Coordinates of C-alpha atoms and ligand atoms in Angstrom, one line a residue:
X5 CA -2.4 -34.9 2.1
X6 CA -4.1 -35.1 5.3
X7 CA -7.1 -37.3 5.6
X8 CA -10.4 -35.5 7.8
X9 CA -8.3 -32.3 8.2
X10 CA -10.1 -29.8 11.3
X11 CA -9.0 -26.7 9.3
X12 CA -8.8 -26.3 6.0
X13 CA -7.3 -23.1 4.9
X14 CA -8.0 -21.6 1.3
X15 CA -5.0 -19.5 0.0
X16 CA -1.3 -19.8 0.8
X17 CA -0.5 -16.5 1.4
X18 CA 0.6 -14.1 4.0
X19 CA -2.3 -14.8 6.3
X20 CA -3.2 -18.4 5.0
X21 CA 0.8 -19.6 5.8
X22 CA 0.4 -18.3 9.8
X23 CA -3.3 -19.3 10.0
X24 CA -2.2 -22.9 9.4
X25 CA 1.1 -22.4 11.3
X26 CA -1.2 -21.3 13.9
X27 CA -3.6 -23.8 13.8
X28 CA -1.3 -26.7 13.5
X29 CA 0.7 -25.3 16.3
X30 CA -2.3 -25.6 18.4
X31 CA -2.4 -29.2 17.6
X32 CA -5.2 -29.3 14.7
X33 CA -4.8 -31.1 11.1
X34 CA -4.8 -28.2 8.6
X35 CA -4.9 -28.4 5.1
X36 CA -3.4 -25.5 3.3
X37 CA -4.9 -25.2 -0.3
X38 CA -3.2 -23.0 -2.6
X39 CA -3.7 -22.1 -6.3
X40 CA 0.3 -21.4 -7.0
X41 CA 3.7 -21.6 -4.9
X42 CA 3.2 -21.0 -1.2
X43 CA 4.2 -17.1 -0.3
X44 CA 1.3 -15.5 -2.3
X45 CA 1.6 -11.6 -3.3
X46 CA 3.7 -10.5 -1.1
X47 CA 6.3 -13.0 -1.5
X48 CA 6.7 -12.8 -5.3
X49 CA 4.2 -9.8 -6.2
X50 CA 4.3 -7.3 -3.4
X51 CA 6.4 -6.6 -0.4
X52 CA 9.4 -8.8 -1.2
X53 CA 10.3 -8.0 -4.9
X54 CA 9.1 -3.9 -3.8
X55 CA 11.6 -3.5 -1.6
X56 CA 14.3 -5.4 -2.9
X57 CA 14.2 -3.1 -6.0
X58 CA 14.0 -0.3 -3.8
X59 CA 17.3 -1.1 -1.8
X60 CA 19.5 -2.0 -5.2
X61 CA 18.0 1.0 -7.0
X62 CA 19.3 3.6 -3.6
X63 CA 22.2 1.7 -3.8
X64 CA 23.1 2.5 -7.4
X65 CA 22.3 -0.7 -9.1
X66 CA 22.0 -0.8 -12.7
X67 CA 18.6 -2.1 -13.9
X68 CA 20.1 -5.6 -15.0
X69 CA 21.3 -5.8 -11.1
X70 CA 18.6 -4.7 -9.3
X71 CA 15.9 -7.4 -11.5
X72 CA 18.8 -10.5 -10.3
X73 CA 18.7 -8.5 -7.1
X74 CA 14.8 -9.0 -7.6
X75 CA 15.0 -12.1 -8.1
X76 CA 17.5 -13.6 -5.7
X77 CA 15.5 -11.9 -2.7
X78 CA 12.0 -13.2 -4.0
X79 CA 13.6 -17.1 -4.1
X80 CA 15.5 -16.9 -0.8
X81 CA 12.7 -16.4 1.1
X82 CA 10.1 -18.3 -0.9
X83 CA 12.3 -21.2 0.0
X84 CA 11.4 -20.5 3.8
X85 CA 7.8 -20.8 3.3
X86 CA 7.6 -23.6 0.4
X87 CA 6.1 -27.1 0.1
X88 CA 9.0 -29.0 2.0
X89 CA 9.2 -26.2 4.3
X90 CA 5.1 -26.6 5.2
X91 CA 6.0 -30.4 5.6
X92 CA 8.6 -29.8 7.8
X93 CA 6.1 -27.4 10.5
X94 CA 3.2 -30.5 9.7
X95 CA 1.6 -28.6 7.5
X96 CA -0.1 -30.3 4.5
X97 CA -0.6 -28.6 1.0
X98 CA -2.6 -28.9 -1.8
X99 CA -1.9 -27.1 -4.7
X100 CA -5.1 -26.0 -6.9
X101 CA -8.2 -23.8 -6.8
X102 CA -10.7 -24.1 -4.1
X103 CA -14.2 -23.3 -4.9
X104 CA -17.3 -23.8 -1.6
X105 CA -20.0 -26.0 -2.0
X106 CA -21.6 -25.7 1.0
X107 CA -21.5 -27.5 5.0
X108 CA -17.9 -27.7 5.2
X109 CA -17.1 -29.6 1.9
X110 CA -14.3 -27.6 -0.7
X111 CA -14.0 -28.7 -4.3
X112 CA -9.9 -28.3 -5.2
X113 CA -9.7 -29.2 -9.3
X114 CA -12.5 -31.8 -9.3
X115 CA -11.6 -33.6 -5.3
X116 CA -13.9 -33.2 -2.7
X117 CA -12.2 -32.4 0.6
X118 CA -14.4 -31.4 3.8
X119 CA -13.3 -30.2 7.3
X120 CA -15.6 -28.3 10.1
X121 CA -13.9 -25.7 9.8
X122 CA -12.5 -23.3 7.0
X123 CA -10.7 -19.8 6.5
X124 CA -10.9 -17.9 3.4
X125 CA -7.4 -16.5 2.7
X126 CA -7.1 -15.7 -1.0
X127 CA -6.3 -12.0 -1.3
X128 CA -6.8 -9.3 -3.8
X129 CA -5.4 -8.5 -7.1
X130 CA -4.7 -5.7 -9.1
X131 CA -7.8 -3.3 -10.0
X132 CA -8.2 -1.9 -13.5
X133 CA -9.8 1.5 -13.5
X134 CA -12.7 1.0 -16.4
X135 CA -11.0 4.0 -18.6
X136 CA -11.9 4.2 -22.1
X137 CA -9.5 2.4 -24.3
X138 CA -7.4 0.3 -21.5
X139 CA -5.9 -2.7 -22.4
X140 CA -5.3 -4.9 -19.7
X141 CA -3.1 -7.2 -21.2
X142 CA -1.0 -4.2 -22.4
X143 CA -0.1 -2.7 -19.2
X144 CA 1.8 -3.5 -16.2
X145 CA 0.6 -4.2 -13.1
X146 CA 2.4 -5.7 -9.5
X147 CA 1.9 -9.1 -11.1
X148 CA 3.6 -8.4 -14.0
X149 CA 6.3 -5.3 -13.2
X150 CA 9.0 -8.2 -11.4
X151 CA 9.3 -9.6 -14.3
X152 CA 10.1 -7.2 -17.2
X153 CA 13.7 -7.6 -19.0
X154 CA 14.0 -4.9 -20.8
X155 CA 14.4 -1.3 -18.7
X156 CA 11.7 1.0 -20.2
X157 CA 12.9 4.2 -20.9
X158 CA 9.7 6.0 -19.5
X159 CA 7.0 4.8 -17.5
X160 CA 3.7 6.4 -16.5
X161 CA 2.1 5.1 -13.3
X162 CA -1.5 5.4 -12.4
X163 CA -2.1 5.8 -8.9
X164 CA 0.2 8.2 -6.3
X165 CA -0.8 5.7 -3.1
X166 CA 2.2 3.6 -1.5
X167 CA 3.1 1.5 -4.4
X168 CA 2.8 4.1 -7.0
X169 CA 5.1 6.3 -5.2
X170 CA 7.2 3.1 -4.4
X171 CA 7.7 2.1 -7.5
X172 CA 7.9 5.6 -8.9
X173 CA 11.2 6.1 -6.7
X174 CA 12.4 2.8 -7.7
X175 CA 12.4 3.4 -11.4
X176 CA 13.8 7.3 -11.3
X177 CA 16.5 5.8 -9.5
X178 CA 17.3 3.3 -12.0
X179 CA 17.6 6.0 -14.6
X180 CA 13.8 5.2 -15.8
X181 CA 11.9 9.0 -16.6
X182 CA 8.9 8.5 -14.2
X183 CA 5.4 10.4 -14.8
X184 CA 3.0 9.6 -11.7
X185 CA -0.8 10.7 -12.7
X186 CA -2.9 11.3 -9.4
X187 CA -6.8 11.7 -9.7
X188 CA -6.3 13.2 -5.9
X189 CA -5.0 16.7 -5.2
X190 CA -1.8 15.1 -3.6
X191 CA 0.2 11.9 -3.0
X192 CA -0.8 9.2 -0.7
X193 CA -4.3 10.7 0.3
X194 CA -4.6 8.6 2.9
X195 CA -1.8 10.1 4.9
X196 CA -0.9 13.0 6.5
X197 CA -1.2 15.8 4.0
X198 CA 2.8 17.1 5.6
X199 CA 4.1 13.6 4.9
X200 CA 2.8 13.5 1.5
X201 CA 4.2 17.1 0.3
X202 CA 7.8 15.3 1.7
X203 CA 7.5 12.2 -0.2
X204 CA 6.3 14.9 -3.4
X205 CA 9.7 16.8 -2.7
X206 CA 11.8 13.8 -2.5
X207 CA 10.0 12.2 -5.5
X208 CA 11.0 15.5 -7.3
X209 CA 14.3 15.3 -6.2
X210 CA 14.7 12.2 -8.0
X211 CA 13.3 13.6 -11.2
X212 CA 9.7 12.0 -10.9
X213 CA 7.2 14.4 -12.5
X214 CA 3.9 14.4 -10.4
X215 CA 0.7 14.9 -12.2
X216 CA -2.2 15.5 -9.4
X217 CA -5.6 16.3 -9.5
X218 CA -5.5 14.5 -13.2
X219 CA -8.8 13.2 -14.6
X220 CA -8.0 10.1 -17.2
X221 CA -10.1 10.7 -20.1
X222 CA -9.0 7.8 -22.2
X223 CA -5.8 5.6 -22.8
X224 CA -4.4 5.1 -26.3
X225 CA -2.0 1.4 -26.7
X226 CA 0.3 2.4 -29.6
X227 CA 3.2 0.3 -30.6
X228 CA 5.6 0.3 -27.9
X229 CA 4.2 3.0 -26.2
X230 CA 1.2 4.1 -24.3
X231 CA -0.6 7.8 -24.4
X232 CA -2.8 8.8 -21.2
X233 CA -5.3 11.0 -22.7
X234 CA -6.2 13.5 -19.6
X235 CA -9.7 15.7 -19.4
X236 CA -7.4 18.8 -19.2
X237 CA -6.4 18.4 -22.9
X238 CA -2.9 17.1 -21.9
X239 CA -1.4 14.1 -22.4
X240 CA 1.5 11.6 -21.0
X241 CA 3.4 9.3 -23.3
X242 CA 5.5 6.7 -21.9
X243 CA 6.8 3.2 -23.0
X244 CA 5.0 1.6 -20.5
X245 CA 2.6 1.8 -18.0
X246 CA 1.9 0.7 -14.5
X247 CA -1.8 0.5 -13.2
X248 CA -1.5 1.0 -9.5
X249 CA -4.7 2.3 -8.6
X250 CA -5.8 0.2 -5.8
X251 CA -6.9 -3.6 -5.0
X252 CA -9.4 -5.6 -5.9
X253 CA -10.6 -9.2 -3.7
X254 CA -10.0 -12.3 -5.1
X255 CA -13.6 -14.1 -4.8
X256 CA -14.5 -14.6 -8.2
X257 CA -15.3 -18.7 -8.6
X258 CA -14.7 -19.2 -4.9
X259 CA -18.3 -20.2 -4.4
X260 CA -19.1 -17.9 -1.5
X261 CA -23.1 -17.8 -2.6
X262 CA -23.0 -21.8 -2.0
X263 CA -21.6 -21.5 1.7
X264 CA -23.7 -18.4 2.6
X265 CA -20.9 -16.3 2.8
X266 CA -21.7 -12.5 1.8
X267 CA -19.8 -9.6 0.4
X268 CA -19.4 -5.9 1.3
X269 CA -20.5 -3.0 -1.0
X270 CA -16.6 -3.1 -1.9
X271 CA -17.0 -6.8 -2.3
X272 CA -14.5 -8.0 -0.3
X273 CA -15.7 -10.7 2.5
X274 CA -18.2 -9.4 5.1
X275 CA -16.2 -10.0 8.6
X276 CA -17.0 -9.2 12.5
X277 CA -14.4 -8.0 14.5
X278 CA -13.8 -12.2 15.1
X279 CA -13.1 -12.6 11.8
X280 CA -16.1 -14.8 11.4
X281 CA -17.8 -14.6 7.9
X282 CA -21.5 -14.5 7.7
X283 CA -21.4 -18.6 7.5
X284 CA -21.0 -20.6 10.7
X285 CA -17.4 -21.7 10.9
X286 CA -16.4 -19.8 8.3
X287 CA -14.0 -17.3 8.7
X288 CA -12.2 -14.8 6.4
X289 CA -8.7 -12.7 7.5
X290 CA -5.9 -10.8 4.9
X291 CA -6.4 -8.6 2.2
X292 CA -9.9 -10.6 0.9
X293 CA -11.7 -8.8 4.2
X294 CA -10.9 -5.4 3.0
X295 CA -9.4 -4.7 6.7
X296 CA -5.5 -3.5 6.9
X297 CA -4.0 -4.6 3.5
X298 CA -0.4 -5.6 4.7
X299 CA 1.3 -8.6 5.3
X300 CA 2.1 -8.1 9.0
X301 CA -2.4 -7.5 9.6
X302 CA -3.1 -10.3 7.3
X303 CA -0.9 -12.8 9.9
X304 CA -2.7 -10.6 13.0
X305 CA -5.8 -11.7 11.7
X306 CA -5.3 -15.1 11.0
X307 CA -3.9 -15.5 15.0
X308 CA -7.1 -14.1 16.1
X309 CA -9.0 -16.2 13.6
X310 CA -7.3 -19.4 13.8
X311 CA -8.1 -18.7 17.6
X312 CA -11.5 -18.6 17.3
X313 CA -12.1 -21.2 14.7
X314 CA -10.1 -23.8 17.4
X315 CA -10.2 -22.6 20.7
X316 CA -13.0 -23.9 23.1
X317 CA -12.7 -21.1 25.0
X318 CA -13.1 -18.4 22.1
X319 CA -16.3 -19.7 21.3
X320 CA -17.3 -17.8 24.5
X321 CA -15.2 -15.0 24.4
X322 CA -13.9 -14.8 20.7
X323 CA -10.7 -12.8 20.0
X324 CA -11.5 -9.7 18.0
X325 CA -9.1 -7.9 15.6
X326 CA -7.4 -4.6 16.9
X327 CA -6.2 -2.4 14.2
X328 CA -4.7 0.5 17.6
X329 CA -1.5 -0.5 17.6
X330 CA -0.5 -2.3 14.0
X331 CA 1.8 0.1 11.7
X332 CA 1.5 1.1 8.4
X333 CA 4.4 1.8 6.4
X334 CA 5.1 3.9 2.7
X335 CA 8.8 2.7 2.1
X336 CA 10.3 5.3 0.1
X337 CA 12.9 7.5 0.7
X338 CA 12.1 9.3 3.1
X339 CA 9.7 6.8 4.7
X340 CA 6.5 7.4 5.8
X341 CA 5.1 5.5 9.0
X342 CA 1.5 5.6 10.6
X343 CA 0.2 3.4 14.0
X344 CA -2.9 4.4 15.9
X345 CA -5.3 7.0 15.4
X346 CA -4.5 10.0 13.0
X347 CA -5.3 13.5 14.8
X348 CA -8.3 14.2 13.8
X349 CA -9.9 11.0 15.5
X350 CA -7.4 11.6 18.4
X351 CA -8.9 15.4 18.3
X352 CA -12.2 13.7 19.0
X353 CA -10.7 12.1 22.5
X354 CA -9.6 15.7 23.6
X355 CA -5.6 14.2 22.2
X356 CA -2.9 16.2 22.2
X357 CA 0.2 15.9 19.8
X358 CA 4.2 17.0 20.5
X359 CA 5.8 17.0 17.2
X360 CA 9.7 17.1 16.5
X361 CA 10.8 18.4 13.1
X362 CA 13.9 16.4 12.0
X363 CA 15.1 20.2 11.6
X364 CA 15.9 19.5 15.3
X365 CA 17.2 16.2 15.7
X366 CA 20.9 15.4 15.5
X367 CA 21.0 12.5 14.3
X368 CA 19.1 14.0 11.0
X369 CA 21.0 17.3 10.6
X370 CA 24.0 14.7 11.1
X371 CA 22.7 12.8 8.0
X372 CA 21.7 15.7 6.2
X373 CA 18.4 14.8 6.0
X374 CA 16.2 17.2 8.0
X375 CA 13.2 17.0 6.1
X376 CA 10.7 14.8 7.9
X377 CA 8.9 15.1 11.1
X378 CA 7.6 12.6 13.9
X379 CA 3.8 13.5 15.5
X380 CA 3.6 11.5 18.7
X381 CA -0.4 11.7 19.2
X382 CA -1.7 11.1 23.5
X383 CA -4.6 10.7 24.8
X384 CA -6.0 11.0 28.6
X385 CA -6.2 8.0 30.7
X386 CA -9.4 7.4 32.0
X387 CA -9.9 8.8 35.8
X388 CA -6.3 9.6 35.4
X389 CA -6.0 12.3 32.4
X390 CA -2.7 13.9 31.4
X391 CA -1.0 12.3 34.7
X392 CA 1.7 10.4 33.3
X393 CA 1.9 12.0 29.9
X394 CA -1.5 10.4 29.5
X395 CA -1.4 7.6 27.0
X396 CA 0.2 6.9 23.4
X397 CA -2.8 6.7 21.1
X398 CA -0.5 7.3 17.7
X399 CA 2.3 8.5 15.5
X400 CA 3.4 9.5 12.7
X401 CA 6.8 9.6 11.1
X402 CA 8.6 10.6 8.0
X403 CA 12.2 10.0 7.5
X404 CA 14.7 7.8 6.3
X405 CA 14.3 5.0 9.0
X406 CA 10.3 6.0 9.8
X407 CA 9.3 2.3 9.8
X408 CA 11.4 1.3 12.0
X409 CA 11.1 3.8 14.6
X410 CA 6.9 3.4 14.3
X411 CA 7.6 -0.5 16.4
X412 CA 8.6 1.1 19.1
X413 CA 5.4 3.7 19.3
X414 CA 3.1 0.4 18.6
X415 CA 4.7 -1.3 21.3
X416 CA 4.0 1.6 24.0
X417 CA 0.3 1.2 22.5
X418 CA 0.5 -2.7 22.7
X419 CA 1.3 -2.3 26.2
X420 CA -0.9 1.0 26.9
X421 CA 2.2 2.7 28.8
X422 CA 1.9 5.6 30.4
X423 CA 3.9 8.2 27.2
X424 CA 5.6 9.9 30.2
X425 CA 7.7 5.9 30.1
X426 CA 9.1 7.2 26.4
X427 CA 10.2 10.1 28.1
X428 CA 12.4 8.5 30.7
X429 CA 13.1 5.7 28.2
X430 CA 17.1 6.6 27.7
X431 CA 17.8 6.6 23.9
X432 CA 21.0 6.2 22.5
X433 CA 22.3 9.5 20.7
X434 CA 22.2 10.2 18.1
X435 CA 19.4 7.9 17.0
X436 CA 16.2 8.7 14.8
X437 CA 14.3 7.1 17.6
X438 CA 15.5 10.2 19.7
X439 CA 12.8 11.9 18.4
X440 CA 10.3 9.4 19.9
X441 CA 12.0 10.4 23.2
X442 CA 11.6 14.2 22.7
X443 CA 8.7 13.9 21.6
X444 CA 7.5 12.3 25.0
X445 CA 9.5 14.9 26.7
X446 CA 7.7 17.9 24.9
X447 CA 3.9 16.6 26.7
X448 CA 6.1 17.9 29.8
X449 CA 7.7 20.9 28.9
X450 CA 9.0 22.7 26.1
X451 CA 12.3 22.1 24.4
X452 CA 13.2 24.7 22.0
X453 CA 10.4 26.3 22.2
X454 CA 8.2 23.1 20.9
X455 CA 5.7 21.8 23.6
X456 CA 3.0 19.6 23.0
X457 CA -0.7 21.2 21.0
X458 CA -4.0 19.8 22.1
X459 CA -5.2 17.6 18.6
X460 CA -6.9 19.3 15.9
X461 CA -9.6 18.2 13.0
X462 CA -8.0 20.8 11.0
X463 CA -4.1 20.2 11.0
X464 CA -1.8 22.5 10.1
Ligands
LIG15 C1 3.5 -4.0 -4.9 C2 3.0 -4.3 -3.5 C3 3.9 -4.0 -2.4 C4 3.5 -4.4 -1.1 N1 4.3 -4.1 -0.1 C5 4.0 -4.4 1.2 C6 4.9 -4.1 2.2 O1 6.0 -3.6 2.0 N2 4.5 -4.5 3.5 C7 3.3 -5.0 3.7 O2 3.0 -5.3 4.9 N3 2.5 -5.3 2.8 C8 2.8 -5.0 1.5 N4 1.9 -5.3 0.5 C9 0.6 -5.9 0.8 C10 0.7 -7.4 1.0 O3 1.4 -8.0 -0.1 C11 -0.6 -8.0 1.3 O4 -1.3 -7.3 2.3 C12 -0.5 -9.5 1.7 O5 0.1 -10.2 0.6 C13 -1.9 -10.0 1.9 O6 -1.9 -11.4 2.2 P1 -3.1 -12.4 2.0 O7 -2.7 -13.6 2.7 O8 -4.3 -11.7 2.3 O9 -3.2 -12.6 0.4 P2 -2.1 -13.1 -0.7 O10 -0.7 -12.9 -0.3 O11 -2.5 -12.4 -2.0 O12 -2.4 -14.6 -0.8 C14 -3.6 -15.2 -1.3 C15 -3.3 -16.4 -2.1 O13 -4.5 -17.1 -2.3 C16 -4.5 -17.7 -3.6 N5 -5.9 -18.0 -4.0 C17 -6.8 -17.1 -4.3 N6 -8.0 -17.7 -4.6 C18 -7.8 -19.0 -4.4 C19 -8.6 -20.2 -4.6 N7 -9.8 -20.1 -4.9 N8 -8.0 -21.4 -4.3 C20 -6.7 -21.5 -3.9 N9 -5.9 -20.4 -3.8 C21 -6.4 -19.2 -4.0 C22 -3.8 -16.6 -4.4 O14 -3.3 -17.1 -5.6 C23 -2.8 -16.0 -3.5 O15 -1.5 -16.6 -3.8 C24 2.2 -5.0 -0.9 C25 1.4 -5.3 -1.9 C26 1.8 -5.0 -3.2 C27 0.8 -5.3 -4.3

């Protein structure tokens, strides 16, 4: 283990493994503490074993399958990021939990290690909505879903956000009958309402039942099977079921009160835009901020942290985390994927939005799926305007291939392009990311019929 380390990174996760590949890169000694294998949630919790059960269950995998499937995926690329593999890039680890005791000194299971510098990368876990008569131990949760052996015949899931729906496809597909209860009126309320009535219709399609607008009243454990009371009168019984109701940061024992570090109202870690946490050379990045909860944000904020923990230079003009151009993605089938602003804020900046319904792209009506839609969202340039198309300020996109069409709209917001660029950007036909072009085109004239509407705070 490195001796005097000038980093030391608490949590081996998505953000804590590029912070310290960052810093160590950079030519610093970094110390990467972590409480269980290297890889963190998304690796053997989140995105990895997600999406591998999404793929084997649309491909027809049996529920045996899909779980080795699972499995397989999750060790692959835990391999890529484990001990040897840190040792390899110069990265030391110490495996334990880290707890602050104040000016730079971290306690891992009883050994005192300090450095002058530290980020706070442990993450978030599961939440448990505190509904009368839930059992945490006797429910399922991201943590604990990977590993079940046995396919349960029914499953209710709490929460219709991204991995309710997620995992909601998933299981209808494997033959699993799928209730998803929503306290909201709709699905994924933080998207587009359109996008959301897709994913609904698709979900239906694959013989999910939707519960929205459903107030829990109380949750009954009975043997082998679970009953969700709801204030309506209903109920849902299922097998099993799956809490998915949102995140909560992992602080607890990390000694934050110690190191003058504070919390938010949500308590997750109070951060500037720097990434620095209200303790001097303290900094926090990933999920444990509260910021963009995805693996892809959690390593953009520990480049622009591990920048201003190290760099001389930063110290007089800090990096800051930009949230304009990083994309969110909802990977069911359809997908759904956001970057930028949404229309109403781009309404706010006198925006205007050309959308394409995949009613009139080939390559969908060739796939037979026409049912999503791509909103390219502009914005005038200053002194310049509209000239140019004006520029690319956000998206969003629902179909089969959504996320990865939504890199190529963050890169013409990365590089602040003028949209009219998308336009004359020549596309290979017939692609999805056609629609990106006519989009572009639209702000110009009008194809079909279909120009380009200024942005609204009351969407259609
Ligand atoms: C089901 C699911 C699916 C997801 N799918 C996607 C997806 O498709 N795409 C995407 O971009 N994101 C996805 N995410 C989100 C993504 O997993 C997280 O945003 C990402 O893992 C955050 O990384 P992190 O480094 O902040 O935290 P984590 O990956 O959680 O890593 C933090 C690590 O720190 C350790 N730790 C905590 N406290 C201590 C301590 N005191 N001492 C030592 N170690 C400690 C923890 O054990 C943990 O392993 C998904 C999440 C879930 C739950």
């Amino acid at each position: 283990v490195t001796v005097d380390p000038d980093l030391i990174v608490i949590g081996g996760g998505a953000g804590g493994i590029t912070a310290a590949q960052a810093a160590t890169r950079g030519g610093a000694r970094v110390l990467l503490v972590q409480d269980g294998p290297i890889g963190g949630d998304c690796t053997f919790t989140g995105c990895v074993p997600s999406k591998a059960l999404l793929a084997a269950a649309a491909r027809g995998d049996g529920f045996d399958q899909a779980m080795d499937h699972v499995r397989a995926s999750v060790v692959r690329i835990a391999t890529t990021e484990d001990d040897d593999a840190m040792a390899r890039q110069g990265i030391s680890v110490r495996h334990g939990r880290a707890r602050l005791l104040g000016d730079g000194v971290v306690d891992v299971d009883g050994t005192r290690l300090r450095a002058p510098r530290i980020i706070l990368a442990t993450g978030a876990g599961p939440a448990i909505p505190p509904i009368d008569g839930i059992d945490p131990a006797r429910l399922l949760t991201n943590e604990t879903l990977f590993e079940l052996r046995v396919q349960p015949v029914s499953l209710a899931i709490l929460g219709g956000g991204p991995i309710g729906c997620e995992m909601a496809q998933a299981f209808a597909r494997l033959g699993t009958q799928v209730t998803v209860i929503e306290a909201m009126d709709r699905l994924l309320p933080r998207d587009d309402p359109r996008a959301a009535s897709v994913v609904e219709a698709a979900l239906a399609s694959d013989g999910v039942e939707v519960v929205t607008a459903a107030r829990v009243q109380r949750v009954e454990h009975l043997d082998g099977a679970v009953c969700i009371h709801l204030e309506n009168g209903s109920s849902i019984r299922a097998d099993q079921l799956l809490v998915a109701t949102g995140r909560r940061p992992s602080t607890e024992g990390l000694g934050l009160d110690h190191a003058g570090v504070e919390l938010d109202d949500g308590g997750f870690i109070r951060t500037e835009d720097t990434l620095a946490t209200t303790a001097p050379g303290i900094w926090a990045i990933g999920d444990v901020t509260g910021r963009l909860a995805f693996t892809h944000a959690a390593a953009a904020m520990a480049l622009v942290a591990s920048t201003n923990a190290l760099s001389k230079r930063a110290r007089i003009r800090p990096q800051r985390f930009d949230t304009s151009a990083i994309p969110r993605v909802t990977f069911t089938d359809p997908e759904v994927a956001t970057v930028g602003m949404s229309e109403t804020e781009a309404a706010e900046r006198g925006g205007r939005v050309a959308t394409v319904p995949f009613e009139a792209l080939d390559r969908a009506i060739t796939a037979g799926r026409t049912e999503g839609y791509l909103d390219l969202i502009v914005g005038p340039r200053r002194l310049l305007g509209d000239a140019g198309g004006g520029r690319v300020l956000g998206a969003t996109v629902v179909g089969p291939r959504a996320g990865e069409l939504i890199n190529e709209v963050a890169l013409a917001i990365r590089t602040r392009c003028f949209a009219g660029r998308l336009a004359q950007t020549v596309h290979a036909y017939p692609t999805w990311s056609m629609a990106i072009q006519l989009a572009a085109a639209q702000l110009f004239f009008e194809i079909d019929g279909r120009g380009a509407r200024p942005a609204s705070t009351h969407q259609p």
